[in-house]
CSV table of C-alpha atoms in Angstrom, one decimal:
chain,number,residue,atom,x,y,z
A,20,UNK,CA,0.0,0.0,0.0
A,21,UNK,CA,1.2,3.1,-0.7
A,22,UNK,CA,-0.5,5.3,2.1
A,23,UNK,CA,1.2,8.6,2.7
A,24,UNK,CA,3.6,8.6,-0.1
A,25,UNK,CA,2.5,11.9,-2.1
A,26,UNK,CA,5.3,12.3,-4.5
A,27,UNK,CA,5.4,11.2,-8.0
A,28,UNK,CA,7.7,8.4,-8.7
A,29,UNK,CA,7.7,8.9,-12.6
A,30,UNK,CA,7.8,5.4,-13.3
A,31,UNK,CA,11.4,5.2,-12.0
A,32,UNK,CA,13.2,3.7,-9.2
A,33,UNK,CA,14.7,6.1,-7.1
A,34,UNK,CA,18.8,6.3,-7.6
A,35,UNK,CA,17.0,7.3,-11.5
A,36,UNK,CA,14.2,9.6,-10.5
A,37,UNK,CA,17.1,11.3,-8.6
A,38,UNK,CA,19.2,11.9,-11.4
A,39,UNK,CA,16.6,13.0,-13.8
A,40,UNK,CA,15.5,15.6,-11.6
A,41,UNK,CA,19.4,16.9,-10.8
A,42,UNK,CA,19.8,16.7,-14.2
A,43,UNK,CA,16.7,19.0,-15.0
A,44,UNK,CA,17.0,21.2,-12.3
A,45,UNK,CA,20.4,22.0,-13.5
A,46,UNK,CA,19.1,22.7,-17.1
A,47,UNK,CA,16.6,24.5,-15.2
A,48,UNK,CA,19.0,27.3,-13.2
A,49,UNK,CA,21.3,27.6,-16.5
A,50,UNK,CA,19.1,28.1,-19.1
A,51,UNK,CA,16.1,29.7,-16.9
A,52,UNK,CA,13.2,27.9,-18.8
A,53,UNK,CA,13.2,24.2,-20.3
A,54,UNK,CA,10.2,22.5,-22.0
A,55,UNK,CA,9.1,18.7,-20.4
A,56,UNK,CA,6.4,16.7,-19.6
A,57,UNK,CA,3.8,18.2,-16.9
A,58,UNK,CA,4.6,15.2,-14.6
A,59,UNK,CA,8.3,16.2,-14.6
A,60,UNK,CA,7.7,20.0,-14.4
A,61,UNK,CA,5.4,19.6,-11.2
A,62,UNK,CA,8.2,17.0,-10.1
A,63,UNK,CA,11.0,20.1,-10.5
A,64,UNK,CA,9.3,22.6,-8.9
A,65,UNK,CA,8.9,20.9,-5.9
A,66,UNK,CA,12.6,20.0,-5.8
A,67,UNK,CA,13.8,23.5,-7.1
A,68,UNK,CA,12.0,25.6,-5.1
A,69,UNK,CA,13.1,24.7,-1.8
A,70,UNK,CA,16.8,24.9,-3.2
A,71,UNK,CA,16.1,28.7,-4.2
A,72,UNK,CA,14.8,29.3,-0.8
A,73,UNK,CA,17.9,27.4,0.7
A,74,UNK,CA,19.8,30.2,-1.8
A,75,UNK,CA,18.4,33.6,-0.4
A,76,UNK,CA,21.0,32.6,2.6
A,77,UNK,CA,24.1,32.8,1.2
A,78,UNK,CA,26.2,30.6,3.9
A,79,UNK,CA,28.7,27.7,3.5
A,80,UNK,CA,26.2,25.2,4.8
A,81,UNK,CA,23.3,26.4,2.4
A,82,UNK,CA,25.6,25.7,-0.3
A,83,UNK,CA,26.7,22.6,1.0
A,84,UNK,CA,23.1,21.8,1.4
A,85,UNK,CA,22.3,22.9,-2.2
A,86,UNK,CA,25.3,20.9,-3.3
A,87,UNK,CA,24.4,17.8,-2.1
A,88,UNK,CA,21.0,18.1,-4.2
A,89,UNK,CA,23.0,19.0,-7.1
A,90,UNK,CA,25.7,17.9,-7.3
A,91,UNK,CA,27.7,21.0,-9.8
A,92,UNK,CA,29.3,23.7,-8.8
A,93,UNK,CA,28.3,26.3,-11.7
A,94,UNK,CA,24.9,25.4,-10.8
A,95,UNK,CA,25.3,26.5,-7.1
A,96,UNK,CA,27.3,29.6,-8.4
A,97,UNK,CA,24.1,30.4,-10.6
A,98,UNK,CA,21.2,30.1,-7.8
A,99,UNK,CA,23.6,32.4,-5.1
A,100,UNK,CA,24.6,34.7,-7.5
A,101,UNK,CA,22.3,35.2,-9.8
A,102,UNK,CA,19.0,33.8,-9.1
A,103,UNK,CA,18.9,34.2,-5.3
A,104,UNK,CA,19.2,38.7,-5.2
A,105,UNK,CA,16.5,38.7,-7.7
A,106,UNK,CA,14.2,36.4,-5.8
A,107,UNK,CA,15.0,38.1,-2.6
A,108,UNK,CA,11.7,39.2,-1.8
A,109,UNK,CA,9.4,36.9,-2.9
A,110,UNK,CA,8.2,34.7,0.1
A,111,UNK,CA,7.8,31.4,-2.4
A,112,UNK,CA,6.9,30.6,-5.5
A,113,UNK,CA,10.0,31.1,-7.7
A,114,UNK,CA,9.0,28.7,-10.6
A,115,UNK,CA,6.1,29.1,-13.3
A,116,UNK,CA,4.6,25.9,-15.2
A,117,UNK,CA,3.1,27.1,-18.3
A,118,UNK,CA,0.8,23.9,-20.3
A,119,UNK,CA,2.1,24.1,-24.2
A,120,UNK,CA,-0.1,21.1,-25.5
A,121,UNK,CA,0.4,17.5,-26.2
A,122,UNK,CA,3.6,15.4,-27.7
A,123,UNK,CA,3.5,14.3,-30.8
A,124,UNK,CA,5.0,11.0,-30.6
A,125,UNK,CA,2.5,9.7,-27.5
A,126,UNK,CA,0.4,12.4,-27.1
A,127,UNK,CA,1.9,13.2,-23.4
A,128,UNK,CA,1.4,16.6,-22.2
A,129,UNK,CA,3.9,18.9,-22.0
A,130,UNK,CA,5.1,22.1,-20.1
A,131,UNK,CA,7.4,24.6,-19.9
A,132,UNK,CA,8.5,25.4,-16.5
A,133,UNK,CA,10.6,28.7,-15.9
A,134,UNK,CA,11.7,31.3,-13.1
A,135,UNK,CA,9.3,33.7,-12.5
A,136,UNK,CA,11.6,37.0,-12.0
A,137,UNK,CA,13.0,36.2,-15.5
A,138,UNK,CA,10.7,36.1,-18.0
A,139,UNK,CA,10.6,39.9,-18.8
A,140,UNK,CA,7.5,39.9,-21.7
A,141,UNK,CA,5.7,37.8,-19.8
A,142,UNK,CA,5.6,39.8,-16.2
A,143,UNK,CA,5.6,43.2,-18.8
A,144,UNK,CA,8.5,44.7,-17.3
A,145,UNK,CA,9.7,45.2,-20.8
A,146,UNK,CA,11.0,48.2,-21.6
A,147,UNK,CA,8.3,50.3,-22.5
A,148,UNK,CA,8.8,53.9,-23.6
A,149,UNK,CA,6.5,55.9,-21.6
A,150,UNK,CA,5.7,55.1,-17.9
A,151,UNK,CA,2.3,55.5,-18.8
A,152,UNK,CA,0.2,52.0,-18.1
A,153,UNK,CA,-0.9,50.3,-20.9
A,154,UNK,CA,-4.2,49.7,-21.4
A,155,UNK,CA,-6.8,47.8,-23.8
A,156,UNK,CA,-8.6,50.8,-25.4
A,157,UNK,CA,-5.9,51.2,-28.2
A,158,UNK,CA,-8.4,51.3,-30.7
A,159,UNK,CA,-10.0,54.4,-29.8
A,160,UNK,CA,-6.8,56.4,-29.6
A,161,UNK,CA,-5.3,55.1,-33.3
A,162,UNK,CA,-8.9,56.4,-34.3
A,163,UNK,CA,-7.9,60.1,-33.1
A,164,UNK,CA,-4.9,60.1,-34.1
A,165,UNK,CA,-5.4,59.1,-37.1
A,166,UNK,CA,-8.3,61.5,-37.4
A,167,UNK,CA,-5.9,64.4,-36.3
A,168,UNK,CA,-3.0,63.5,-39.4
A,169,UNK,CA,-5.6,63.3,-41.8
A,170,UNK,CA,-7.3,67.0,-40.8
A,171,UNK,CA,-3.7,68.4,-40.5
A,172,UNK,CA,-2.8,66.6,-44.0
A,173,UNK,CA,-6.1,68.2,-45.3
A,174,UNK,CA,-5.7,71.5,-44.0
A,175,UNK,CA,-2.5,71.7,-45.3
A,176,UNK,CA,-4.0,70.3,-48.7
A,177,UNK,CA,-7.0,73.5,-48.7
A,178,UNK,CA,-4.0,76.0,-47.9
A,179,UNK,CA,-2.0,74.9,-51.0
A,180,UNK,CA,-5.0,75.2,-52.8
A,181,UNK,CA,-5.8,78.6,-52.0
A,182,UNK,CA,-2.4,79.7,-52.5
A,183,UNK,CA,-2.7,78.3,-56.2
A,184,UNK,CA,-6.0,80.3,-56.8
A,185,UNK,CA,-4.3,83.4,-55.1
A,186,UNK,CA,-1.5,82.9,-57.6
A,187,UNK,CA,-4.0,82.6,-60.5
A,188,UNK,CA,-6.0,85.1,-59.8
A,189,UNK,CA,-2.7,87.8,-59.3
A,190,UNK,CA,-1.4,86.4,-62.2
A,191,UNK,CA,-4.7,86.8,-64.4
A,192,UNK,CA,-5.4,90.2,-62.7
A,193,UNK,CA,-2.0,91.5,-64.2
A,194,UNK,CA,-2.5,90.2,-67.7
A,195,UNK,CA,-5.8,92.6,-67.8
């Protein structure tokens, strides 16, 4: 029976289910997003996350700790240095699991699992122009604007006109 046991094995003993999810996690803090299966992304973030927390103390025996887990010494540099000062203030959830559809090959669903603090278009910190916050009306406003080019395009259309007939008529007046 297996009361109690709430983890997901993955269909793998345990020496393997431990180096897949080293091996991801790794992936995970060097490339900041990585596309899997929805099993293994919920697997992750329950083993990542507690490693990122273990990083916002930036000891000797929190990086032993995290070492043990991980087993790579780029990684560990990675979740002090870089990931850890930008996660600072957020009390937990680091990690975002985005669904992207179903596998080809056997139809399993897939994820893509990433840090939350570094996706920049999706959180909208992207560098905008104008402080100003966006907002859904857009239509309304190319309307205007596009009503105010065409009047100033017009008006100068009806001066250049008149100028032509003030030219005309000085030029016919002198001929008489």
């Amino acid at each position: 029976m297996r009361h109690g046991k709430k983890f997901n094995h993955l269909g793998r003993k345990k020496g393997h289910r431990e180096a897949l999810l080293r091996n991801l996690s790794i992936s995970l803090v060097e490339h900041k997003r990585i596309n899997t299966t929805l099993a293994k992304a919920k697997a992750l973030r329950k083993f990542v996350e507690p490693l990122v927390t273990k990083g916002k103390t930036n000891t000797s025996h929190s990086r032993r700790v995290v070492f043990s887990y991980l087993q790579n010494k780029q990684a560990i540099k990675d979740i002090f240095d870089v990931i850890a000062p930008k996660v600072a203030n957020r009390p937990g959830g680091y990690l975002r699991i985005i669904k992207t559809g179903f596998r080809q090959g056997d139809g399993a669903e897939m994820a893509m699992i990433e840090f939350v603090d570094f996706n920049t278009v999706y959180n909208g910190q992207e560098g905008s122009g104008s402080g100003k916050k966006k907002t859904r009306r857009r239509r309304g406003g190319a309307k205007k604007a596009a009503a105010a080019s065409a009047a100033a395009v017009a008006s100068e259309e009806v001066a250049e006109v008149k100028e032509a007939v003030a030219s005309e008529d000085s030029g016919a007046s002198e001929e008489q």
